């Protein structure tokens, strides 16, 4: 089916990005994979390419657009090349919507130019060792000082993408106890400078997949956060999280669909090249049926991912629609990538083949940004169940 989401500008960006990935990422990606992290300097190259400023107003150094289509192309092109940009995805996909929604003029002036130039990389810290799906149960606290100049932050976070390289982290913390009527009351968001005294990075976590992404534990011991780094209003954090989770979930849905699409191409090529019993693996009817079935699933996921993208750009993607897109696209990707790996035989299990990395990378899509089970609870609630 003809796709209608991308115009000539988007396709020109795709060409530029494809050439950039070929030149700057493919030759060094194995080194990043072995090191388990993308070098910090690489983010300056992404900044030069302009990818951090697409949705930032021109007065702060950005391109002044309002669209997620260029991010979508990044998902497709990195998956196609069998690479990724490490933990930098959270900088734009997760952090920027909060800055745009909540930052005052003064905060925008302080934060956005450095955001665009990669001088300050951002991450977001919601999850804690004791609570992930149930965010209202978070224990990290931020107490306003008596003179009102700063908050004192104490607690711990875990699984924070970009946590090693981040220069500023949006930390969710309790500024007031939950009320009996509303467990979600009392959470606030802070843009914490990671150089602050008392802020420390714990382990860089050793993961099944997304090996180049710097996922870390964070700890805060009496960290002084200036009052001017509070984002939005005190105690309204949960409301803000609810507003932005739809775009995060769209990103995961689109990324998963792009991985599934790439997996089919990898499997098609591999099975055409590989000879077994005197014929290419692609010549077996089973291979054709498997690839055809995978292609049909990918086409359906593409339609959902594209439609969710249009709705997101129009400001219309609801929480339930985003949950539905995430659930569908990530479950499709799970099935498709597994079947495509099977068609590679033993080589599919080797990390030197992109399908093996995709298989491991994709697994987390059904977990982070809210698990598939949580997506189902959101959809069911929207159905009035
Ligand atoms: C690689 C990676 C990167 C991440 N990056 C970030 C990040 O940058 N920032 C951040 O804040 N967090 C991040 N996370 C955390 C992620 O969002 C959480 O892991 C996720 O929300 C699940 O929380 P949990 O791990 O505590 O699982 P739990 O909440 O303990 O869930 C355990 C199981 O219980 C199920 N469950 C929970 N509640 C229900 C329910 N109501 N009904 C039915 N089943 C339920 C879950 O679906 C799951 O199967 C990341 C995680 C990973 C693995």
CSV table of C-alpha atoms and ligand atoms in Angstrom, one decimal:
chain,number,residue,atom,x,y,z
A,1,UNK,CA,0.0,0.0,0.0
A,2,UNK,CA,1.2,3.5,-0.8
A,3,UNK,CA,2.4,5.3,2.3
A,4,UNK,CA,1.2,8.9,2.8
A,5,UNK,CA,3.1,10.0,5.9
A,6,UNK,CA,6.3,11.2,4.3
A,7,UNK,CA,6.9,14.0,1.8
A,8,UNK,CA,9.9,15.1,-0.2
A,9,UNK,CA,11.6,16.8,2.8
A,10,UNK,CA,11.3,13.7,4.9
A,11,UNK,CA,12.7,11.6,2.1
A,12,UNK,CA,15.6,14.0,1.6
A,13,UNK,CA,16.4,13.7,5.3
A,14,UNK,CA,16.2,9.9,4.9
A,15,UNK,CA,18.9,10.0,2.2
A,16,UNK,CA,21.1,12.3,4.4
A,17,UNK,CA,20.7,10.1,7.4
A,18,UNK,CA,21.3,6.9,5.5
A,19,UNK,CA,24.6,8.3,4.2
A,20,UNK,CA,25.5,9.5,7.7
A,21,UNK,CA,24.8,6.0,9.2
A,22,UNK,CA,26.9,4.4,6.5
A,23,UNK,CA,29.8,6.7,7.1
A,24,UNK,CA,29.7,7.4,10.9
A,25,UNK,CA,28.0,4.4,12.5
A,26,UNK,CA,28.3,1.2,10.5
A,27,UNK,CA,32.1,1.1,10.6
A,28,UNK,CA,32.3,1.6,14.4
A,29,UNK,CA,29.1,-0.1,15.6
A,30,UNK,CA,30.8,-3.4,16.5
A,31,UNK,CA,33.2,-1.4,18.8
A,32,UNK,CA,30.3,0.3,20.5
A,33,UNK,CA,28.5,-3.0,20.9
A,34,UNK,CA,31.6,-4.6,22.6
A,35,UNK,CA,32.1,-1.5,24.8
A,36,UNK,CA,28.4,-1.5,25.7
A,37,UNK,CA,28.1,2.3,25.2
A,38,UNK,CA,28.1,4.9,22.4
A,39,UNK,CA,30.9,7.4,22.8
A,40,UNK,CA,29.7,10.7,24.2
A,41,UNK,CA,31.4,12.6,21.3
A,42,UNK,CA,29.1,10.9,18.8
A,43,UNK,CA,26.2,12.9,20.1
A,44,UNK,CA,27.9,16.1,18.9
A,45,UNK,CA,27.8,14.6,15.4
A,46,UNK,CA,24.1,13.9,15.8
A,47,UNK,CA,23.6,17.5,16.9
A,48,UNK,CA,25.5,18.7,13.8
A,49,UNK,CA,23.2,16.7,11.7
A,50,UNK,CA,20.4,18.7,13.3
A,51,UNK,CA,18.4,15.8,14.8
A,52,UNK,CA,18.2,17.3,18.3
A,53,UNK,CA,16.7,20.6,17.2
A,54,UNK,CA,14.0,19.6,14.7
A,55,UNK,CA,11.2,20.3,17.2
A,56,UNK,CA,12.9,23.2,19.0
A,57,UNK,CA,12.0,26.8,18.2
A,58,UNK,CA,14.4,28.7,16.0
A,59,UNK,CA,15.2,31.3,18.7
A,60,UNK,CA,16.8,28.5,20.7
A,61,UNK,CA,18.8,27.1,17.8
A,62,UNK,CA,16.3,24.6,16.4
A,63,UNK,CA,14.4,24.2,13.1
A,64,UNK,CA,11.0,25.2,14.7
A,65,UNK,CA,9.0,22.2,13.4
A,66,UNK,CA,6.3,20.3,15.2
A,67,UNK,CA,6.5,16.7,13.9
A,68,UNK,CA,7.7,13.3,14.9
A,69,UNK,CA,8.2,12.2,11.3
A,70,UNK,CA,11.9,12.8,11.3
A,71,UNK,CA,12.2,10.6,14.5
A,72,UNK,CA,10.2,8.0,12.6
A,73,UNK,CA,12.7,8.0,9.8
A,74,UNK,CA,15.5,7.6,12.3
A,75,UNK,CA,13.8,4.4,13.6
A,76,UNK,CA,13.5,3.0,10.1
A,77,UNK,CA,17.0,3.9,9.0
A,78,UNK,CA,18.9,2.6,12.1
A,79,UNK,CA,16.9,-0.6,12.1
A,80,UNK,CA,17.5,-1.1,8.4
A,81,UNK,CA,21.3,-0.7,9.0
A,82,UNK,CA,21.2,-3.0,12.0
A,83,UNK,CA,22.5,-0.2,14.3
A,84,UNK,CA,21.3,2.2,16.9
A,85,UNK,CA,22.3,5.5,18.5
A,86,UNK,CA,22.6,4.2,22.1
A,87,UNK,CA,20.7,6.0,24.8
A,88,UNK,CA,20.3,9.2,22.9
A,89,UNK,CA,16.8,8.4,21.8
A,90,UNK,CA,15.4,9.5,25.1
A,91,UNK,CA,16.9,13.0,24.7
A,92,UNK,CA,14.3,13.9,22.0
A,93,UNK,CA,11.6,11.4,22.4
A,94,UNK,CA,11.2,11.5,26.2
A,95,UNK,CA,12.7,14.6,27.6
A,96,UNK,CA,11.9,17.3,25.0
A,97,UNK,CA,8.1,17.1,25.3
A,98,UNK,CA,8.4,17.9,29.0
A,99,UNK,CA,10.7,20.9,28.3
A,100,UNK,CA,8.3,22.2,25.7
A,101,UNK,CA,5.3,21.6,27.8
A,102,UNK,CA,6.6,22.9,31.2
A,103,UNK,CA,9.6,25.1,30.9
A,104,UNK,CA,9.3,28.8,31.6
A,105,UNK,CA,10.9,31.3,29.3
A,106,UNK,CA,14.0,31.5,31.5
A,107,UNK,CA,14.3,27.7,31.7
A,108,UNK,CA,14.0,27.4,27.9
A,109,UNK,CA,16.8,30.0,27.4
A,110,UNK,CA,19.0,28.1,29.9
A,111,UNK,CA,18.3,24.6,28.6
A,112,UNK,CA,17.3,24.5,25.0
A,113,UNK,CA,20.4,25.9,23.2
A,114,UNK,CA,22.5,23.3,25.0
A,115,UNK,CA,19.9,20.6,24.3
A,116,UNK,CA,20.1,21.3,20.6
A,117,UNK,CA,23.9,21.4,20.5
A,118,UNK,CA,24.3,18.2,22.6
A,119,UNK,CA,26.3,20.1,25.2
A,120,UNK,CA,23.6,18.9,27.7
A,121,UNK,CA,22.1,15.4,27.1
A,122,UNK,CA,18.9,14.7,28.9
A,123,UNK,CA,17.3,11.6,30.3
A,124,UNK,CA,14.2,10.9,32.5
A,125,UNK,CA,14.1,9.0,35.8
A,126,UNK,CA,10.7,7.7,36.9
A,127,UNK,CA,11.4,4.0,37.7
A,128,UNK,CA,12.8,3.0,41.1
A,129,UNK,CA,14.1,-0.3,42.4
A,130,UNK,CA,10.9,-0.9,44.2
A,131,UNK,CA,8.4,0.4,41.7
A,132,UNK,CA,8.0,0.6,37.9
A,133,UNK,CA,4.5,-0.1,36.7
A,134,UNK,CA,3.0,1.4,39.8
A,135,UNK,CA,4.7,4.9,39.6
A,136,UNK,CA,2.5,6.4,42.3
A,137,UNK,CA,4.5,4.2,44.7
A,138,UNK,CA,7.7,6.1,44.2
A,139,UNK,CA,9.8,6.8,47.3
A,140,UNK,CA,12.3,9.5,46.1
A,141,UNK,CA,11.6,12.7,47.9
A,142,UNK,CA,12.3,16.4,47.3
A,143,UNK,CA,11.9,18.7,50.3
A,144,UNK,CA,11.7,22.5,49.8
A,145,UNK,CA,14.3,24.3,52.0
A,146,UNK,CA,13.1,26.7,54.6
A,147,UNK,CA,14.3,29.8,52.6
A,148,UNK,CA,12.6,28.4,49.5
A,149,UNK,CA,15.7,28.6,47.4
A,150,UNK,CA,16.2,24.9,46.7
A,151,UNK,CA,14.8,21.4,47.2
A,152,UNK,CA,16.7,18.6,48.9
A,153,UNK,CA,16.5,15.4,46.8
A,154,UNK,CA,17.0,11.9,48.3
A,155,UNK,CA,16.3,8.5,46.8
A,156,UNK,CA,17.3,6.1,44.0
A,157,UNK,CA,16.2,5.4,40.5
A,158,UNK,CA,17.0,2.4,38.2
A,159,UNK,CA,16.9,1.4,34.6
A,160,UNK,CA,17.5,4.9,33.5
A,161,UNK,CA,18.3,5.1,29.7
A,162,UNK,CA,21.1,7.5,29.0
A,163,UNK,CA,21.9,7.6,32.7
A,164,UNK,CA,25.7,7.4,32.2
A,165,UNK,CA,26.0,10.2,29.6
A,166,UNK,CA,23.2,12.5,30.8
A,167,UNK,CA,24.0,16.0,31.9
A,168,UNK,CA,20.5,16.8,33.1
A,169,UNK,CA,17.9,14.3,34.2
A,170,UNK,CA,14.2,14.9,34.7
A,171,UNK,CA,13.7,13.3,38.2
A,172,UNK,CA,10.3,12.5,39.5
A,173,UNK,CA,10.1,12.8,43.2
A,174,UNK,CA,7.5,13.2,46.0
A,175,UNK,CA,7.1,16.7,47.3
A,176,UNK,CA,4.0,15.8,49.3
A,177,UNK,CA,2.5,12.6,50.6
A,178,UNK,CA,-0.2,10.9,48.6
A,179,UNK,CA,-3.7,11.6,49.9
A,180,UNK,CA,-6.2,8.8,50.7
A,181,UNK,CA,-8.3,9.9,47.8
A,182,UNK,CA,-5.5,10.3,45.3
A,183,UNK,CA,-2.3,8.1,45.4
A,184,UNK,CA,-1.0,10.1,42.4
A,185,UNK,CA,-1.0,13.5,44.2
A,186,UNK,CA,2.3,14.9,45.4
A,187,UNK,CA,4.8,14.0,42.7
A,188,UNK,CA,6.9,16.8,41.1
A,189,UNK,CA,9.4,16.9,38.3
A,190,UNK,CA,12.9,18.4,38.5
A,191,UNK,CA,15.5,19.0,35.8
A,192,UNK,CA,18.5,17.9,37.9
A,193,UNK,CA,22.1,18.8,36.9
A,194,UNK,CA,24.0,15.6,37.1
A,195,UNK,CA,27.1,17.4,38.3
A,196,UNK,CA,25.4,18.3,41.5
A,197,UNK,CA,26.9,17.3,44.8
A,198,UNK,CA,25.3,14.1,46.2
A,199,UNK,CA,24.2,12.9,42.7
A,200,UNK,CA,25.9,9.7,41.7
A,201,UNK,CA,25.6,7.1,39.0
A,202,UNK,CA,25.6,3.5,40.2
A,203,UNK,CA,26.1,0.5,37.9
A,204,UNK,CA,25.8,0.7,34.2
A,205,UNK,CA,23.4,-2.2,33.9
A,206,UNK,CA,24.4,-5.3,31.9
A,207,UNK,CA,21.4,-6.0,29.7
A,208,UNK,CA,20.1,-8.8,27.4
A,209,UNK,CA,19.8,-6.4,24.5
A,210,UNK,CA,20.2,-2.7,23.6
A,211,UNK,CA,23.8,-3.2,24.6
A,212,UNK,CA,25.0,0.2,23.3
A,213,UNK,CA,22.4,2.0,25.4
A,214,UNK,CA,23.7,3.3,28.7
A,215,UNK,CA,21.1,2.1,31.2
A,216,UNK,CA,22.1,3.1,34.7
A,217,UNK,CA,21.2,3.2,38.4
A,218,UNK,CA,21.1,6.7,39.9
A,219,UNK,CA,21.3,7.7,43.6
A,220,UNK,CA,20.6,11.1,45.3
A,221,UNK,CA,21.9,11.9,48.7
A,222,UNK,CA,20.9,15.4,49.9
A,223,UNK,CA,21.2,16.8,46.3
A,224,UNK,CA,20.4,20.5,46.3
A,225,UNK,CA,18.2,21.3,43.4
A,226,UNK,CA,17.7,25.0,42.8
A,227,UNK,CA,14.0,26.0,43.0
A,228,UNK,CA,14.3,27.4,39.5
A,229,UNK,CA,14.8,23.8,38.2
A,230,UNK,CA,11.4,22.7,39.2
A,231,UNK,CA,9.5,21.8,36.0
A,232,UNK,CA,5.9,23.0,36.0
A,233,UNK,CA,3.9,23.2,39.2
A,234,UNK,CA,4.6,21.3,42.4
A,235,UNK,CA,2.7,18.1,43.0
A,236,UNK,CA,1.3,17.9,39.4
A,237,UNK,CA,4.0,15.5,38.1
A,238,UNK,CA,1.7,12.6,37.6
A,239,UNK,CA,-0.6,14.6,35.5
A,240,UNK,CA,2.4,15.7,33.3
A,241,UNK,CA,3.6,12.1,33.0
A,242,UNK,CA,0.2,11.1,31.8
A,243,UNK,CA,0.2,13.8,29.2
A,244,UNK,CA,3.6,12.7,27.7
A,245,UNK,CA,3.5,8.9,27.9
A,246,UNK,CA,1.5,8.8,24.6
A,247,UNK,CA,4.4,10.1,22.6
A,248,UNK,CA,6.8,7.8,24.3
A,249,UNK,CA,4.6,4.8,23.6
A,250,UNK,CA,4.2,5.9,20.0
A,251,UNK,CA,8.0,6.0,19.7
A,252,UNK,CA,8.3,2.4,21.1
A,253,UNK,CA,5.5,1.2,18.7
A,254,UNK,CA,7.1,2.8,15.7
A,255,UNK,CA,10.6,1.6,16.6
A,256,UNK,CA,9.3,-2.0,17.1
A,257,UNK,CA,7.5,-1.9,13.7
A,258,UNK,CA,10.7,-0.6,12.1
A,259,UNK,CA,12.7,-3.5,13.6
A,260,UNK,CA,10.2,-6.0,12.4
A,261,UNK,CA,10.4,-4.6,8.9
A,262,UNK,CA,14.2,-4.7,8.9
A,263,UNK,CA,14.1,-8.3,10.2
A,264,UNK,CA,12.1,-9.4,7.2
A,265,UNK,CA,14.6,-7.8,4.9
A,266,UNK,CA,17.5,-9.5,6.7
A,267,UNK,CA,15.8,-12.9,6.6
A,268,UNK,CA,14.9,-12.5,2.9
A,269,UNK,CA,18.5,-11.7,2.0
A,270,UNK,CA,20.0,-14.4,4.2
A,271,UNK,CA,17.7,-17.1,2.9
A,272,UNK,CA,18.4,-16.2,-0.7
A,273,UNK,CA,22.2,-16.4,-0.1
A,274,UNK,CA,22.3,-19.5,2.1
A,275,UNK,CA,22.3,-22.9,0.4
A,276,UNK,CA,20.9,-26.0,2.2
A,277,UNK,CA,20.3,-29.4,0.5
A,278,UNK,CA,21.6,-27.9,-2.7
A,279,UNK,CA,19.1,-25.0,-2.9
A,280,UNK,CA,18.7,-21.6,-1.4
A,281,UNK,CA,16.7,-21.7,1.9
A,282,UNK,CA,14.4,-19.2,0.2
A,283,UNK,CA,13.4,-21.8,-2.3
A,284,UNK,CA,11.6,-23.9,0.4
A,285,UNK,CA,7.9,-23.3,0.5
A,286,UNK,CA,8.1,-23.0,4.3
A,287,UNK,CA,10.5,-20.1,3.9
A,288,UNK,CA,8.2,-18.3,1.4
A,289,UNK,CA,5.2,-18.8,3.6
A,290,UNK,CA,7.0,-17.7,6.7
A,291,UNK,CA,8.3,-14.5,5.0
A,292,UNK,CA,5.0,-13.8,3.4
A,293,UNK,CA,3.2,-14.1,6.8
A,294,UNK,CA,5.7,-11.9,8.4
A,295,UNK,CA,5.4,-9.3,5.6
A,296,UNK,CA,1.6,-9.2,6.1
A,297,UNK,CA,2.1,-8.6,9.8
A,298,UNK,CA,4.6,-5.9,9.2
A,299,UNK,CA,2.3,-4.2,6.7
A,300,UNK,CA,-0.5,-4.1,9.3
A,301,UNK,CA,1.9,-2.8,12.0
A,302,UNK,CA,3.2,-0.1,9.5
A,303,UNK,CA,-0.4,1.1,8.9
A,304,UNK,CA,-1.0,1.3,12.7
A,305,UNK,CA,2.4,3.0,13.4
A,306,UNK,CA,1.8,5.5,10.5
A,307,UNK,CA,-1.7,6.3,11.6
A,308,UNK,CA,-0.6,6.8,15.2
A,309,UNK,CA,2.2,9.1,13.9
A,310,UNK,CA,-0.3,11.3,12.1
A,311,UNK,CA,-2.6,11.4,15.1
A,312,UNK,CA,0.4,12.3,17.4
A,313,UNK,CA,1.5,15.1,15.0
A,314,UNK,CA,-2.1,16.4,15.0
A,315,UNK,CA,-2.1,16.4,18.8
A,316,UNK,CA,-4.9,13.8,18.8
A,317,UNK,CA,-3.3,10.6,19.9
A,318,UNK,CA,-5.1,9.5,23.1
A,319,UNK,CA,-3.5,7.5,25.9
A,320,UNK,CA,-5.6,4.4,24.9
A,321,UNK,CA,-4.8,4.7,21.2
A,322,UNK,CA,-1.1,5.0,22.0
A,323,UNK,CA,-1.3,2.0,24.3
A,324,UNK,CA,-3.1,0.1,21.6
A,325,UNK,CA,-0.5,1.0,19.0
A,326,UNK,CA,2.3,0.0,21.4
A,327,UNK,CA,0.7,-3.3,22.3
A,328,UNK,CA,0.0,-4.3,18.7
A,329,UNK,CA,3.3,-3.2,17.1
A,330,UNK,CA,5.5,-4.6,19.8
A,331,UNK,CA,3.7,-8.0,19.8
A,332,UNK,CA,4.0,-8.1,16.0
A,333,UNK,CA,7.7,-7.3,16.2
A,334,UNK,CA,8.2,-10.1,18.8
A,335,UNK,CA,6.5,-12.7,16.6
A,336,UNK,CA,8.1,-11.5,13.3
A,337,UNK,CA,11.7,-11.2,14.6
A,338,UNK,CA,11.6,-14.6,16.2
A,339,UNK,CA,10.4,-16.2,12.9
A,340,UNK,CA,13.0,-14.3,10.9
A,341,UNK,CA,15.7,-15.5,13.3
A,342,UNK,CA,14.5,-19.1,12.9
A,343,UNK,CA,15.1,-18.8,9.2
A,344,UNK,CA,18.7,-17.9,9.8
A,345,UNK,CA,19.4,-21.2,11.6
A,346,UNK,CA,22.3,-21.2,14.0
A,347,UNK,CA,23.8,-18.0,12.4
A,348,UNK,CA,20.7,-16.2,13.6
A,349,UNK,CA,21.9,-16.8,17.2
A,350,UNK,CA,25.3,-15.2,16.6
A,351,UNK,CA,25.7,-11.6,17.6
A,352,UNK,CA,27.6,-10.9,14.4
A,353,UNK,CA,24.3,-11.2,12.5
A,354,UNK,CA,22.0,-8.2,12.9
A,355,UNK,CA,19.0,-10.5,13.4
A,356,UNK,CA,20.5,-11.7,16.7
A,357,UNK,CA,20.9,-8.2,17.9
A,358,UNK,CA,17.4,-7.2,16.8
A,359,UNK,CA,16.0,-10.2,18.6
A,360,UNK,CA,17.6,-9.1,21.9
A,361,UNK,CA,17.0,-5.4,21.4
A,362,UNK,CA,13.3,-5.9,20.6
A,363,UNK,CA,12.5,-7.9,23.7
A,364,UNK,CA,12.3,-4.8,25.9
A,365,UNK,CA,9.7,-3.1,23.8
A,366,UNK,CA,7.0,-5.1,25.5
A,367,UNK,CA,8.3,-4.0,28.9
A,368,UNK,CA,9.5,-0.4,29.0
A,369,UNK,CA,7.3,2.6,28.6
A,370,UNK,CA,4.7,0.4,30.3
A,371,UNK,CA,4.4,-3.3,29.9
A,372,UNK,CA,2.0,-5.1,27.5
A,373,UNK,CA,-0.1,-5.9,30.6
A,374,UNK,CA,-0.3,-2.3,31.6
A,375,UNK,CA,-1.2,-1.4,27.9
A,376,UNK,CA,-4.1,-3.9,28.2
A,377,UNK,CA,-5.3,-2.3,31.4
A,378,UNK,CA,-5.3,1.1,29.8
A,379,UNK,CA,-7.2,-0.1,26.7
A,380,UNK,CA,-9.7,-2.1,28.8
A,381,UNK,CA,-10.4,0.9,31.0
A,382,UNK,CA,-11.0,3.0,27.9
A,383,UNK,CA,-13.5,0.3,26.8
A,384,UNK,CA,-15.4,0.9,30.0
A,385,UNK,CA,-14.3,-2.5,31.4
B,1,LIG,C1,16.2,-1.3,29.1
B,1,LIG,C2,15.3,-0.5,29.9
B,1,LIG,C3,15.3,0.9,29.8
B,1,LIG,C4,14.4,1.6,30.6
B,1,LIG,N1,14.5,3.0,30.6
B,1,LIG,C5,13.8,3.7,31.5
B,1,LIG,C6,14.0,5.1,31.6
B,1,LIG,O1,14.8,5.7,30.8
B,1,LIG,N2,13.4,5.8,32.6
B,1,LIG,C7,12.5,5.2,33.5
B,1,LIG,O2,12.0,5.8,34.3
B,1,LIG,N3,12.3,3.8,33.4
B,1,LIG,C8,13.0,3.1,32.4
B,1,LIG,N4,12.8,1.7,32.4
B,1,LIG,C9,11.8,1.1,33.3
B,1,LIG,C10,10.6,0.5,32.7
B,1,LIG,O3,9.7,1.5,32.2
B,1,LIG,C11,10.0,-0.5,33.7
B,1,LIG,O4,10.9,-1.6,33.8
B,1,LIG,C12,8.6,-0.9,33.3
B,1,LIG,O5,7.7,0.2,33.4
B,1,LIG,C13,8.1,-2.1,34.2
B,1,LIG,O6,8.3,-1.8,35.6
B,1,LIG,P1,9.1,-2.9,36.5
B,1,LIG,O7,10.3,-3.2,35.8
B,1,LIG,O8,9.2,-2.3,37.9
B,1,LIG,O9,8.1,-4.1,36.5
B,1,LIG,P2,7.0,-4.4,37.5
B,1,LIG,O10,6.1,-3.2,37.7
B,1,LIG,O11,7.6,-5.0,38.7
B,1,LIG,O12,6.2,-5.6,36.7
B,1,LIG,C14,6.4,-7.0,36.9
B,1,LIG,C15,5.3,-7.7,36.1
B,1,LIG,O13,4.1,-7.4,36.7
B,1,LIG,C16,3.2,-7.1,35.7
B,1,LIG,N5,2.2,-6.1,36.3
B,1,LIG,C17,2.4,-5.0,36.9
B,1,LIG,N6,1.3,-4.3,37.2
B,1,LIG,C18,0.3,-5.1,36.7
B,1,LIG,C19,-1.2,-5.0,36.7
B,1,LIG,N7,-1.8,-3.9,37.2
B,1,LIG,N8,-1.9,-6.0,36.1
B,1,LIG,C20,-1.2,-7.0,35.5
B,1,LIG,N9,0.1,-7.2,35.5
B,1,LIG,C21,0.8,-6.2,36.1
B,1,LIG,C22,4.0,-6.4,34.7
B,1,LIG,O14,3.3,-6.3,33.4
B,1,LIG,C23,5.2,-7.3,34.7
B,1,LIG,O15,4.9,-8.5,33.9
B,1,LIG,C24,13.6,1.0,31.5
B,1,LIG,C25,13.5,-0.4,31.6
B,1,LIG,C26,14.4,-1.2,30.8
B,1,LIG,C27,14.4,-2.7,30.9
